[in-house]
N, CA, C and O atoms as a GROMACS GRO file, in nm:
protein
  568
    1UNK      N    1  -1.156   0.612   1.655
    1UNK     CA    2  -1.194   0.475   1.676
    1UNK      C    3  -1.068   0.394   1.705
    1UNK      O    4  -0.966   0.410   1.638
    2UNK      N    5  -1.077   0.302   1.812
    2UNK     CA    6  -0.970   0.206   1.823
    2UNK      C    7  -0.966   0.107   1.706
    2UNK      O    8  -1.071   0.096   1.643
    3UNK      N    9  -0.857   0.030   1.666
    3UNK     CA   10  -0.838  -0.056   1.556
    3UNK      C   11  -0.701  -0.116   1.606
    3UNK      O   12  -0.609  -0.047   1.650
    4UNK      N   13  -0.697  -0.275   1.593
    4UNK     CA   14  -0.614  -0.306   1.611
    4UNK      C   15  -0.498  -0.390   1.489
    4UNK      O   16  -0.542  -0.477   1.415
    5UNK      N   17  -0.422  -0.369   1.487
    5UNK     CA   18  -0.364  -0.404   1.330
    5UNK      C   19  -0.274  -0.484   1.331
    5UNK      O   20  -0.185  -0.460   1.412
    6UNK      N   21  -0.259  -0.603   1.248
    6UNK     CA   22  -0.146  -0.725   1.265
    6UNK      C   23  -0.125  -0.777   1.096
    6UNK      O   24  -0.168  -0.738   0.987
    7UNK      N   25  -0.062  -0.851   1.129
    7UNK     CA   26  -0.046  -0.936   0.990
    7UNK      C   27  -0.028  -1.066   1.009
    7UNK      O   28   0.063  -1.132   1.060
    8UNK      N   29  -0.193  -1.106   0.933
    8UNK     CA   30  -0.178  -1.295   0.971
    8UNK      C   31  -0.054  -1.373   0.952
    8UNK      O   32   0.052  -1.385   0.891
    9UNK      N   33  -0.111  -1.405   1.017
    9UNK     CA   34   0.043  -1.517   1.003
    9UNK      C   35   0.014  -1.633   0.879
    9UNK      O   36   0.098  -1.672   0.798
   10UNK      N   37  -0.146  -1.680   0.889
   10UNK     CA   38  -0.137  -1.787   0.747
   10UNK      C   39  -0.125  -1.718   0.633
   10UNK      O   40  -0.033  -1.766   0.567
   11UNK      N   41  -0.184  -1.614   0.571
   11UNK     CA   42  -0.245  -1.576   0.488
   11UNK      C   43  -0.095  -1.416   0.454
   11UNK      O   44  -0.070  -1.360   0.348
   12UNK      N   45  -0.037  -1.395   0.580
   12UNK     CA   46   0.067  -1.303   0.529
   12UNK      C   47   0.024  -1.192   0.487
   12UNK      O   48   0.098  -1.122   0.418
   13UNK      N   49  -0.089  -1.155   0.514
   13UNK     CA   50  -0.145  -1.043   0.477
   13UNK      C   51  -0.158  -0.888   0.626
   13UNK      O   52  -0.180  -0.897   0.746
   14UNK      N   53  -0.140  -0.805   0.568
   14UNK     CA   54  -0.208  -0.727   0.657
   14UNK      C   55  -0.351  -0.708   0.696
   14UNK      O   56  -0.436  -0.716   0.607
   15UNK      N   57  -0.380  -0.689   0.797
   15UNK     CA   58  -0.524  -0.768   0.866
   15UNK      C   59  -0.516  -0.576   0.940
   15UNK      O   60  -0.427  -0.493   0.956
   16UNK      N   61  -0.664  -0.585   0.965
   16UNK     CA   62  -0.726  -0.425   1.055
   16UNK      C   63  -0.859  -0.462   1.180
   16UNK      O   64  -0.975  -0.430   1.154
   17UNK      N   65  -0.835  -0.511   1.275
   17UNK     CA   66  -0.964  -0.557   1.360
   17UNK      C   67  -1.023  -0.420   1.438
   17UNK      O   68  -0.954  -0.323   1.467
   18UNK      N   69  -1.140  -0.432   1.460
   18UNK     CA   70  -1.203  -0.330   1.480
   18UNK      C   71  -1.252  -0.354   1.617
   18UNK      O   72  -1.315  -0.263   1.672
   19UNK      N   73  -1.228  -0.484   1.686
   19UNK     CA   74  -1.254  -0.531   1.855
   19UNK      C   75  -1.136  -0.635   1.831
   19UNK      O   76  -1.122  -0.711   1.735
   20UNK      N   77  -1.043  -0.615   1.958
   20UNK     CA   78  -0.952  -0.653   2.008
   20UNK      C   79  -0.947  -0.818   2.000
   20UNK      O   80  -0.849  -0.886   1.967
   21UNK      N   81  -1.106  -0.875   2.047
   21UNK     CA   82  -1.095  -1.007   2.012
   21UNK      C   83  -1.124  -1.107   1.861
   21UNK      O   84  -1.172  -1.220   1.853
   22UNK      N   85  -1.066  -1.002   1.738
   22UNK     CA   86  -1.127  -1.015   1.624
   22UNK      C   87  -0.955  -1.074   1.578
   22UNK      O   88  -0.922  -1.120   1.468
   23UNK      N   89  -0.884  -1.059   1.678
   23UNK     CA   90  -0.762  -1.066   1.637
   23UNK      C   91  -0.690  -1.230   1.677
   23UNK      O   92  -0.706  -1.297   1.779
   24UNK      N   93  -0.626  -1.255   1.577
   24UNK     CA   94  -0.610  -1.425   1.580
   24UNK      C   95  -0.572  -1.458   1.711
   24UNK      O   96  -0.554  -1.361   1.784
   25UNK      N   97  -0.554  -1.576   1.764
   25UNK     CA   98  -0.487  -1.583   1.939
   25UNK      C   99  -0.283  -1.589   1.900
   25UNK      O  100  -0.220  -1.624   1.800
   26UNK      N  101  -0.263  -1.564   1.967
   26UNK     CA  102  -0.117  -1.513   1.962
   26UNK      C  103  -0.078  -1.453   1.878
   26UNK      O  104   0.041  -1.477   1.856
   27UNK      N  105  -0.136  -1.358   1.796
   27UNK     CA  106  -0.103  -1.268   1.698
   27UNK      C  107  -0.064  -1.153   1.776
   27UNK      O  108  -0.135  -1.114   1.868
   28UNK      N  109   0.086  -1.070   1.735
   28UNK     CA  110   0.098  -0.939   1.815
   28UNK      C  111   0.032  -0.866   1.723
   28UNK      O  112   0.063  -0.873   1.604
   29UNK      N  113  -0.082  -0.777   1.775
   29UNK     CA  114  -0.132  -0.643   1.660
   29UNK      C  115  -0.077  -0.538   1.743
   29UNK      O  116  -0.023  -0.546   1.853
   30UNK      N  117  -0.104  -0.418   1.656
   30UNK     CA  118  -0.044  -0.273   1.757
   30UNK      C  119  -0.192  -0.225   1.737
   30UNK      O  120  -0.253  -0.244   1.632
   31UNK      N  121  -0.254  -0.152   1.860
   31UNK     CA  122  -0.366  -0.079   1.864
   31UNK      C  123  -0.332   0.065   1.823
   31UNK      O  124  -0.218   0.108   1.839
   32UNK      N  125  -0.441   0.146   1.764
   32UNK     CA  126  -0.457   0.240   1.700
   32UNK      C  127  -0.536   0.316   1.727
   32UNK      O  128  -0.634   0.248   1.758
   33UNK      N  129  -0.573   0.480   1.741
   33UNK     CA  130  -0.634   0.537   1.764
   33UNK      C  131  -0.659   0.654   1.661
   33UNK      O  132  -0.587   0.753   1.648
   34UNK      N  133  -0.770   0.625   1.591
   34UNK     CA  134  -0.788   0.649   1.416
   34UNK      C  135  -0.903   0.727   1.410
   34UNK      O  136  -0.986   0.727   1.501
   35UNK      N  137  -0.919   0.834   1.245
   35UNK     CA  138  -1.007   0.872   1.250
   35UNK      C  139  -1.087   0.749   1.164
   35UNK      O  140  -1.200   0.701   1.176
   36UNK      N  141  -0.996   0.727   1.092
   36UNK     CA  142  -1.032   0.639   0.969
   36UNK      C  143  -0.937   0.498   0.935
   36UNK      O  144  -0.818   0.521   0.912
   37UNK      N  145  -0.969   0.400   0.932
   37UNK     CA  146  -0.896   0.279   0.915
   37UNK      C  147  -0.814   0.278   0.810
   37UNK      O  148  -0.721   0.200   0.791
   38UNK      N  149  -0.864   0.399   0.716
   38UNK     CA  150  -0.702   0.403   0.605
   38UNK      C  151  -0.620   0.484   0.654
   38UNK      O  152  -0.550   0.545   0.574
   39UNK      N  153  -0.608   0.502   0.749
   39UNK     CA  154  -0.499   0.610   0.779
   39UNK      C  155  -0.366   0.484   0.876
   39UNK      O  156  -0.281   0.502   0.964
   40UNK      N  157  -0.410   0.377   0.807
   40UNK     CA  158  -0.326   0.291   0.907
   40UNK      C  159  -0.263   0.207   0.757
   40UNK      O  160  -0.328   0.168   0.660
   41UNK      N  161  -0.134   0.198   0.780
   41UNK     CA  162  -0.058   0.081   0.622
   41UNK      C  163   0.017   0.018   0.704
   41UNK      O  164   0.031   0.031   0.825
   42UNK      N  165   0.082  -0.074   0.606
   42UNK     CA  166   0.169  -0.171   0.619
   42UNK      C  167   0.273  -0.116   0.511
   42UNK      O  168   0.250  -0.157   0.397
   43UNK      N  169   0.349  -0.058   0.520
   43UNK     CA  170   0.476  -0.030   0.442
   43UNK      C  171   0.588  -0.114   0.365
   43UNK      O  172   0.675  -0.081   0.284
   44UNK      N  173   0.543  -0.259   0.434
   44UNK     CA  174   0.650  -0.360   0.365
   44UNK      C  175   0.710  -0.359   0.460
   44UNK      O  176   0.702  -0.473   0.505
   45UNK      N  177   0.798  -0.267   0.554
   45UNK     CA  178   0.870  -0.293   0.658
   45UNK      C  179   0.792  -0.336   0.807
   45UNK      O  180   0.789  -0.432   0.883
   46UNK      N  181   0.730  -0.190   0.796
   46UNK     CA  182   0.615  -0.195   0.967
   46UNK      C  183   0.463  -0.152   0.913
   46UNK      O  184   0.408  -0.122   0.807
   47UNK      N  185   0.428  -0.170   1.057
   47UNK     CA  186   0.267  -0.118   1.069
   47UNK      C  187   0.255   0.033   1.122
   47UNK      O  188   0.272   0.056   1.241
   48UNK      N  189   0.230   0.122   1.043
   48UNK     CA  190   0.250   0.260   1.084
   48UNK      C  191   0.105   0.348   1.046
   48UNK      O  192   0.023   0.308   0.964
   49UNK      N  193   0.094   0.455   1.113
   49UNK     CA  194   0.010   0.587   1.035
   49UNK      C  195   0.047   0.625   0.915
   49UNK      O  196   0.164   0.611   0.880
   50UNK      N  197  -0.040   0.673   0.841
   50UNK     CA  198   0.017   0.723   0.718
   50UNK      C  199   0.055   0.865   0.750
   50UNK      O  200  -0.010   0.938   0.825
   51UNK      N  201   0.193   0.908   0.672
   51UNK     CA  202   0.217   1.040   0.695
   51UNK      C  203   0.098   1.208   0.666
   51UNK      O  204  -0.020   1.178   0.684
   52UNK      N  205   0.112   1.317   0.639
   52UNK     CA  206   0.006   1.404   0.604
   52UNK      C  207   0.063   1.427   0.482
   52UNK      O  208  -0.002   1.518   0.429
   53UNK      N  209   0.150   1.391   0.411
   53UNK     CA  210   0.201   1.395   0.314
   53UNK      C  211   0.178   1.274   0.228
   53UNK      O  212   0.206   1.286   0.109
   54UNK      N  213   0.128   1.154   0.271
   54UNK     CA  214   0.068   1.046   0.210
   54UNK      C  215  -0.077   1.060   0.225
   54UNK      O  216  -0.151   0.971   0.183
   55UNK      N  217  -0.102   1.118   0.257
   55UNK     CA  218  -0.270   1.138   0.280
   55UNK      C  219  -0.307   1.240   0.172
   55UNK      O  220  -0.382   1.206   0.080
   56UNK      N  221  -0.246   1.391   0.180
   56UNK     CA  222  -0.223   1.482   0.050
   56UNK      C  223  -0.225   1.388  -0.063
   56UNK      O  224  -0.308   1.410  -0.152
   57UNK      N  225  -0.140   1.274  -0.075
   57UNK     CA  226  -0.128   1.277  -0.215
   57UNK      C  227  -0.215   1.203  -0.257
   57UNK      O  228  -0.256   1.214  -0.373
   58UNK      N  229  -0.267   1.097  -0.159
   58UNK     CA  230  -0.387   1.015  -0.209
   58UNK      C  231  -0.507   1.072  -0.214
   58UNK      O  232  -0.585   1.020  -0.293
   59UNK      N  233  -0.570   1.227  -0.112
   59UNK     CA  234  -0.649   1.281  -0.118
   59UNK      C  235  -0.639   1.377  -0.269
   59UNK      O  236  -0.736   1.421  -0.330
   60UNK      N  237  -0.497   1.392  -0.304
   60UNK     CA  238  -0.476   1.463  -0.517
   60UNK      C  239  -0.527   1.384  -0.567
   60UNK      O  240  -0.620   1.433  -0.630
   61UNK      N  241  -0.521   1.233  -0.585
   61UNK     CA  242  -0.573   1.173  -0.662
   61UNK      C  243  -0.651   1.140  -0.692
   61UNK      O  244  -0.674   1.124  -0.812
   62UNK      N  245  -0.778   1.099  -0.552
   62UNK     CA  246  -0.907   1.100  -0.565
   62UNK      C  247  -0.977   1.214  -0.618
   62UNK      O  248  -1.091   1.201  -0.664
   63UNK      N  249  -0.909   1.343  -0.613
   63UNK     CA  250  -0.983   1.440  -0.654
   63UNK      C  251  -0.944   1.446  -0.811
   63UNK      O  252  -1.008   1.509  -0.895
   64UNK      N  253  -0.850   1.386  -0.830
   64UNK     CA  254  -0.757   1.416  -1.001
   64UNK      C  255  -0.902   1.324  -1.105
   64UNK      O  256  -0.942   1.326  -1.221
   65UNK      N  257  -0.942   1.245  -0.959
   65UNK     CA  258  -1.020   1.166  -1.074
   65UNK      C  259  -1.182   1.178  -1.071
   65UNK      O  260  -1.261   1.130  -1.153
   66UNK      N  261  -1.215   1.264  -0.937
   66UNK     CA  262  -1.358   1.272  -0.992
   66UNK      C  263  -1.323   1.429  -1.061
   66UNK      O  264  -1.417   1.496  -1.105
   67UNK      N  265  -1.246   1.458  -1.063
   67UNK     CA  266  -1.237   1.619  -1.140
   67UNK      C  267  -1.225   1.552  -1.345
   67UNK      O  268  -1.258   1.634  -1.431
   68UNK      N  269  -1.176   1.403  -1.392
   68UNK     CA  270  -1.169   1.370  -1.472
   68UNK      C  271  -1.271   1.276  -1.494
   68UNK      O  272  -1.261   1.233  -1.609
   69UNK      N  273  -1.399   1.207  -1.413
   69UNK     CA  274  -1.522   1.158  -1.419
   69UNK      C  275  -1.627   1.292  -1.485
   69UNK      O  276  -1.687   1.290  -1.592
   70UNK      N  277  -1.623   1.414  -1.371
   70UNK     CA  278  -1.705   1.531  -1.411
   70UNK      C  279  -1.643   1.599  -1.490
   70UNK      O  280  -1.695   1.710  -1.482
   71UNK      N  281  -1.534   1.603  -1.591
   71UNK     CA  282  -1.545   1.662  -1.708
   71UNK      C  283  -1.552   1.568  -1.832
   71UNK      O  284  -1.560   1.628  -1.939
   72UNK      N  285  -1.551   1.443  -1.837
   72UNK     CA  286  -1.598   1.353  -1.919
   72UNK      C  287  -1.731   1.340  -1.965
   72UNK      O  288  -1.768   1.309  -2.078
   73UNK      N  289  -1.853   1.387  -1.789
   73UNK     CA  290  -1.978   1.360  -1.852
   73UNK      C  291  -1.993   1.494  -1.849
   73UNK      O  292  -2.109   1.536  -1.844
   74UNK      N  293  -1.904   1.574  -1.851
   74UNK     CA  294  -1.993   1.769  -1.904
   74UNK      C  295  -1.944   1.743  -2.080
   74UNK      O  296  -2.015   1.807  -2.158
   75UNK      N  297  -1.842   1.665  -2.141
   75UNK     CA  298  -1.837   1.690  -2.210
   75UNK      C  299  -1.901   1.605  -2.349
   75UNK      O  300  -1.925   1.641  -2.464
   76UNK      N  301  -1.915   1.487  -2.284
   76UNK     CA  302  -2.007   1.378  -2.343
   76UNK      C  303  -2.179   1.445  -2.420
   76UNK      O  304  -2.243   1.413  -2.520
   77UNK      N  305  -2.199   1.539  -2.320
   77UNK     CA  306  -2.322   1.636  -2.368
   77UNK      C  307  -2.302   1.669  -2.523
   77UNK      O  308  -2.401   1.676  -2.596
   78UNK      N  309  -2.150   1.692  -2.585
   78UNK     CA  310  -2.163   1.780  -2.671
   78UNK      C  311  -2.049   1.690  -2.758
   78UNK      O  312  -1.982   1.748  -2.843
   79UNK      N  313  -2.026   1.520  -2.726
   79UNK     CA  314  -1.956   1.468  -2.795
   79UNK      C  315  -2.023   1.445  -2.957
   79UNK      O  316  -1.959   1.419  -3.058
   80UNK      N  317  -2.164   1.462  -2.945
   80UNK     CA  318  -2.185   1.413  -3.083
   80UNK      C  319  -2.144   1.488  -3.187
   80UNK      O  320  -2.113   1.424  -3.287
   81UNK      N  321  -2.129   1.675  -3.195
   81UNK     CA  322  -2.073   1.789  -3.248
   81UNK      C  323  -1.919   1.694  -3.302
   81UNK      O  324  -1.906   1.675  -3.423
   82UNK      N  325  -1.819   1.645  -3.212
   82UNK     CA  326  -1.680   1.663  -3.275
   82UNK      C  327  -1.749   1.460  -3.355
   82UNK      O  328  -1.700   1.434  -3.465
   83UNK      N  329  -1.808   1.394  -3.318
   83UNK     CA  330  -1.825   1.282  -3.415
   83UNK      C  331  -1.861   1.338  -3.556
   83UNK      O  332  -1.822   1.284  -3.659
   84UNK      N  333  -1.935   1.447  -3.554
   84UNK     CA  334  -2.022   1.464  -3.684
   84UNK      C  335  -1.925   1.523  -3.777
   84UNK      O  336  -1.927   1.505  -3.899
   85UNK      N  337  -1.829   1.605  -3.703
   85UNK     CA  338  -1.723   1.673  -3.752
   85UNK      C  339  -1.613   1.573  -3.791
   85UNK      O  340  -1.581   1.563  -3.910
   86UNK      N  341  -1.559   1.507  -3.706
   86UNK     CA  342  -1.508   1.412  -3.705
   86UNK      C  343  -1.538   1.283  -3.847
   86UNK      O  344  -1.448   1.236  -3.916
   87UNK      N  345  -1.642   1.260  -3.856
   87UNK     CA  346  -1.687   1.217  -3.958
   87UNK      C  347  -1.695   1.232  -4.133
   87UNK      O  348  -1.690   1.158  -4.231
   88UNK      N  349  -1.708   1.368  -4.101
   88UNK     CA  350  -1.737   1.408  -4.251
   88UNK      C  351  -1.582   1.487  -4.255
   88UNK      O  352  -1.557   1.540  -4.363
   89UNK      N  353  -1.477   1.501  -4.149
   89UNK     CA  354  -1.375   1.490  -4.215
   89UNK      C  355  -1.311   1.378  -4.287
   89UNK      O  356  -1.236   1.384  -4.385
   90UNK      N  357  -1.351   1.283  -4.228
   90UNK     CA  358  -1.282   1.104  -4.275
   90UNK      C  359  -1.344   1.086  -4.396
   90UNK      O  360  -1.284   1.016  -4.477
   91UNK      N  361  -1.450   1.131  -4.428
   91UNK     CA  362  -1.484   1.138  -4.581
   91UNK      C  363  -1.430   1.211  -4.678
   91UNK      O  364  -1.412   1.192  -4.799
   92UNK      N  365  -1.412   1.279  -4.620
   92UNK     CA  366  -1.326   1.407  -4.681
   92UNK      C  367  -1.384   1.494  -4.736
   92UNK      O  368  -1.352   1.545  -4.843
   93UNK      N  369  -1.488   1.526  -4.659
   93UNK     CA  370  -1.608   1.624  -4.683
   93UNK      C  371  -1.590   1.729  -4.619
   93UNK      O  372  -1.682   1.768  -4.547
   94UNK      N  373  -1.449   1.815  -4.627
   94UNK     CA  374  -1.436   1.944  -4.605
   94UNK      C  375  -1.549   2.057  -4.531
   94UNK      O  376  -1.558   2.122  -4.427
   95UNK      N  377  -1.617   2.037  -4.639
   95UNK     CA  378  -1.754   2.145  -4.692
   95UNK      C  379  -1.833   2.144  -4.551
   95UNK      O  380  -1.850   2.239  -4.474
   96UNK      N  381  -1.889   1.977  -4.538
   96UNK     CA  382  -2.000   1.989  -4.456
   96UNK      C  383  -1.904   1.951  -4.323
   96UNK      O  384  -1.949   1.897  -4.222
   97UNK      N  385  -1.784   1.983  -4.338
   97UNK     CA  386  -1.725   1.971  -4.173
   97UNK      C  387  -1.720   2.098  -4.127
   97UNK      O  388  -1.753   2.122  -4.011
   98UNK      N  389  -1.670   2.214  -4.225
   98UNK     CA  390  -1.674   2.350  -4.182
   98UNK      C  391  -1.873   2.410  -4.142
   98UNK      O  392  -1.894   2.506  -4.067
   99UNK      N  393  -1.975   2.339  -4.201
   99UNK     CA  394  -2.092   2.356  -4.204
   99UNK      C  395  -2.106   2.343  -4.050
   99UNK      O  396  -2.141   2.435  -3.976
  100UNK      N  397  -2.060   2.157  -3.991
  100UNK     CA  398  -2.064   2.187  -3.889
  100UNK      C  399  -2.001   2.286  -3.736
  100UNK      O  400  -2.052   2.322  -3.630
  101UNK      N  401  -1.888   2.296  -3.791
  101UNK     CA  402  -1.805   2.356  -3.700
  101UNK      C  403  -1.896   2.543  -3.700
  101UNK      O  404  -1.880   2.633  -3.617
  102UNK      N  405  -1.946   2.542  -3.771
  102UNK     CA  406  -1.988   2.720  -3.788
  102UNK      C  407  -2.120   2.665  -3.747
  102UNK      O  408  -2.150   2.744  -3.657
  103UNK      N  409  -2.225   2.574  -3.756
  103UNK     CA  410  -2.372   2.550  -3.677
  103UNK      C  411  -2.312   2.520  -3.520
  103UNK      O  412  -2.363   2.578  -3.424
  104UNK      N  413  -2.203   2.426  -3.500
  104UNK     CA  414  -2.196   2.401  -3.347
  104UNK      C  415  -2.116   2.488  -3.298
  104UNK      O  416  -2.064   2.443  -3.197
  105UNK      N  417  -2.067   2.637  -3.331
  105UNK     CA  418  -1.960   2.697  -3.252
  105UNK      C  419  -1.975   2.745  -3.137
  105UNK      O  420  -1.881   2.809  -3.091
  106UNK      N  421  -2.088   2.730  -3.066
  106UNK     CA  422  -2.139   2.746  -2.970
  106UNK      C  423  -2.078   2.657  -2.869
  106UNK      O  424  -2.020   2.700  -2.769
  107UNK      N  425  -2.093   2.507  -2.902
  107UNK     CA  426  -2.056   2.360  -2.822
  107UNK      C  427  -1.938   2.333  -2.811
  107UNK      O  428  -1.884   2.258  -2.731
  108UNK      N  429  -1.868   2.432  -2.943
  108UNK     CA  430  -1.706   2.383  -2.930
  108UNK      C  431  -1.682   2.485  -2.890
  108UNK      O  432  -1.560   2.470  -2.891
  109UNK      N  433  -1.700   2.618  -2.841
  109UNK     CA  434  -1.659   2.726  -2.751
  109UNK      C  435  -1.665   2.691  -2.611
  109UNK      O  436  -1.596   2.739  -2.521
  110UNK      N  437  -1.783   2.573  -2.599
  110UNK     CA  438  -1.819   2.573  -2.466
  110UNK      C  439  -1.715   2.477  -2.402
  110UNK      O  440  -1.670   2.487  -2.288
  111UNK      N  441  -1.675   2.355  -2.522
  111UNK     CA  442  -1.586   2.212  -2.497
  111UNK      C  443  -1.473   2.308  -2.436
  111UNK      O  444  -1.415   2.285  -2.330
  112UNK      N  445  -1.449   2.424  -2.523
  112UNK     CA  446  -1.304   2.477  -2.512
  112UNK      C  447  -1.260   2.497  -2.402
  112UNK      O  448  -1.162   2.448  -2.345
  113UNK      N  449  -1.370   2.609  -2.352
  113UNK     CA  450  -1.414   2.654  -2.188
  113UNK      C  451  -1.349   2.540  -2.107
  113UNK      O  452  -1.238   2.536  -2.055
  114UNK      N  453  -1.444   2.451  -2.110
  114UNK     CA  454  -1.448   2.315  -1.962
  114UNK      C  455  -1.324   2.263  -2.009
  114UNK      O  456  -1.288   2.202  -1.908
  115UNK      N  457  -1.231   2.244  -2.097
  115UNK     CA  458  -1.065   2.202  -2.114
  115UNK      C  459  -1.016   2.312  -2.056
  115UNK      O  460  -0.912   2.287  -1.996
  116UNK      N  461  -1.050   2.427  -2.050
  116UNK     CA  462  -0.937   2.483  -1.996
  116UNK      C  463  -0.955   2.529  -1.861
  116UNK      O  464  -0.872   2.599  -1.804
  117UNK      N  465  -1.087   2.483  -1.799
  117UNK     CA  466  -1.127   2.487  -1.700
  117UNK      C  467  -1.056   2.351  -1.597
  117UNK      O  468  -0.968   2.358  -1.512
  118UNK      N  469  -1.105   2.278  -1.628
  118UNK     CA  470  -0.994   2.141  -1.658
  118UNK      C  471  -0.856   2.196  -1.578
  118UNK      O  472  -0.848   2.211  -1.456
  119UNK      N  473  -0.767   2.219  -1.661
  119UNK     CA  474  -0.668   2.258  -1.637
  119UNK      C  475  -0.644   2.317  -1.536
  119UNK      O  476  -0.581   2.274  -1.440
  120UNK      N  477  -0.721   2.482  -1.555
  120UNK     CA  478  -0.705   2.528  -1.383
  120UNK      C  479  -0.715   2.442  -1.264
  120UNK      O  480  -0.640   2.437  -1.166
  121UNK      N  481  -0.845   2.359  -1.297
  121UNK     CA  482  -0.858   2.281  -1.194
  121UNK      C  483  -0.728   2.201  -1.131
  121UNK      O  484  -0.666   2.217  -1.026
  122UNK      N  485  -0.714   2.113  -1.236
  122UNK     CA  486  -0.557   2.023  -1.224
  122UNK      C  487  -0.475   2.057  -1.158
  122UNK      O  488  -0.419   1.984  -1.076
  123UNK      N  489  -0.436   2.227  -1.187
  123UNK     CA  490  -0.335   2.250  -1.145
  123UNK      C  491  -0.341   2.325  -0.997
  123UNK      O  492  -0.252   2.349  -0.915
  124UNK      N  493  -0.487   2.353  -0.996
  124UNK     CA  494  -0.514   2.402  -0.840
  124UNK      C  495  -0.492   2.277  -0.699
  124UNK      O  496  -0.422   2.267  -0.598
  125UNK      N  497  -0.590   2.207  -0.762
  125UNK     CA  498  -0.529   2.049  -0.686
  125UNK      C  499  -0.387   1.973  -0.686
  125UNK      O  500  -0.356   1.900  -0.592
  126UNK      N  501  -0.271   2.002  -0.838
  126UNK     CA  502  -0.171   1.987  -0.763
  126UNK      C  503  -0.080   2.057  -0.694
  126UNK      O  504   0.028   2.015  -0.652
  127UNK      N  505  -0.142   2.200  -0.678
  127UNK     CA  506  -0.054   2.282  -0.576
  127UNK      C  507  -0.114   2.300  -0.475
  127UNK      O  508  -0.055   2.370  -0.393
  128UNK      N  509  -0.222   2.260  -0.445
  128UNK     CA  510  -0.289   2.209  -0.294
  128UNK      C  511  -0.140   2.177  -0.192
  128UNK      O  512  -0.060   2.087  -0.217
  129UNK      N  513  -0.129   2.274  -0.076
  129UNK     CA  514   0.014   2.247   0.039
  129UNK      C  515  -0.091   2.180   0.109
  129UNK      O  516  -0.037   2.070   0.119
  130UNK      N  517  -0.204   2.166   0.166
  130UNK     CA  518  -0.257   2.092   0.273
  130UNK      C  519  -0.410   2.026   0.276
  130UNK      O  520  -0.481   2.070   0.186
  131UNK      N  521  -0.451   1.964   0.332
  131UNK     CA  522  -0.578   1.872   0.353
  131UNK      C  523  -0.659   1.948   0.285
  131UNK      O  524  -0.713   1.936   0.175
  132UNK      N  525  -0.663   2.074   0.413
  132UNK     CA  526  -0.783   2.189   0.412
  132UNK      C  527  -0.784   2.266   0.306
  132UNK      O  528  -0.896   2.303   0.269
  133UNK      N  529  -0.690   2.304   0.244
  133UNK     CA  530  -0.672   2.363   0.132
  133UNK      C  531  -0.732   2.273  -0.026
  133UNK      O  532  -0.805   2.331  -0.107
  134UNK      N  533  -0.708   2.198  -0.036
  134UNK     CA  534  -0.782   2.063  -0.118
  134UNK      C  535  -0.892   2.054  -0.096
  134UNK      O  536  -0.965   2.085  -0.190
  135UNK      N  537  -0.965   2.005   0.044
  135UNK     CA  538  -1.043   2.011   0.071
  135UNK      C  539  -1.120   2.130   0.046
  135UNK      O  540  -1.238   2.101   0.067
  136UNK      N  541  -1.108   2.265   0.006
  136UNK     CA  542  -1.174   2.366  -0.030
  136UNK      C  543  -1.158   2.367  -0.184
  136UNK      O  544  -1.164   2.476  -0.240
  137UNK      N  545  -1.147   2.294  -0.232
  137UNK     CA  546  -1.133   2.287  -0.377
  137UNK      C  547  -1.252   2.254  -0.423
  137UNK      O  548  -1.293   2.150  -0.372
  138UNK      N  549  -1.327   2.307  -0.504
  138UNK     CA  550  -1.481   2.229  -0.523
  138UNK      C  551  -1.518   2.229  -0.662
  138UNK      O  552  -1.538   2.324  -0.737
  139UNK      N  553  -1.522   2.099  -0.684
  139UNK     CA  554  -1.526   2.043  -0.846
  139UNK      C  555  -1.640   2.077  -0.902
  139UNK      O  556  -1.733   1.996  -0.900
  140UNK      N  557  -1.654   2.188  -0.955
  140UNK     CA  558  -1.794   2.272  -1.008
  140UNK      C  559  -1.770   2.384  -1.107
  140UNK      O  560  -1.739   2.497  -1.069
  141UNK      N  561  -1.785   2.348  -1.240
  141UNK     CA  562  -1.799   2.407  -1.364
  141UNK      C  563  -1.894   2.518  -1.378
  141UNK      O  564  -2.016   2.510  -1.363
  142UNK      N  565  -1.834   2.608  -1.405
  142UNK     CA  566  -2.014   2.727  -1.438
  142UNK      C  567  -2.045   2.814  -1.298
  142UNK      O  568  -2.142   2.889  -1.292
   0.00000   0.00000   0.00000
């Protein structure tokens, strides 16, 4: 898609027009030939493409974080196990904390699992060398 890109002059902002006449009158923009309108910044200095190496890293992060959305709600399933535990340690109810930990060892084998699943993950996405390689990364437990 063409895009043409400037920085207002009132407002000092970086601006992205998407038809040529969207662009203020005597404003210089530089036209662009994009897949995607974020692939265009303002650096503080100029108006440039983003490198594939700025794209990598913002494409790590989006993934750093639905990979930390979907193990929050896999693990939320089985948060009430470490409250109950959690609980009747603060009482100092030893007894019925080990009660629970030996009825839920099932949930905390499983918590264990998806943390260390977790991890692989993490670390597969930050040694991702390219787009496509990331892009084949697929955030799926089990």
């Amino acid at each position: 898609m063409k895009v043409w890109a400037y920085i207002h002059p009132q407002l000092n902002t970086f601006c992205c027009a998407l038809l040529p006449e969207a662009v203020p009158k005597g404003v210089e923009a530089i036209e662009f030939d994009v897949e995607s309108i974020d692939d265009i910044i303002y650096d503080g200095i100029r108006i440039r493409l983003k490198t594939e190496a700025e794209k990598l890293a913002e494409e790590k992060q989006r993934k750093l974080d639905e990979l930390k959305r979907y193990v929050a709600t896999l693990l939320s399933q089985t948060d009430f196990v470490v409250i109950k535990i959690s609980e009747a340690e603060t009482l100092g109810d030893t007894e019925t904390a080990e009660q629970f930990r030996q009825k839920y060892a099932t949930q905390l084998q499983q918590r264990h699992a998806i943390r260390q699943w977790n991890e692989q993950m993490k670390q597969a996405i930050r040694d991702a060398k390219t787009l496509e390689e990331l892009m084949s990364i697929e955030i799926r437990y089990g």
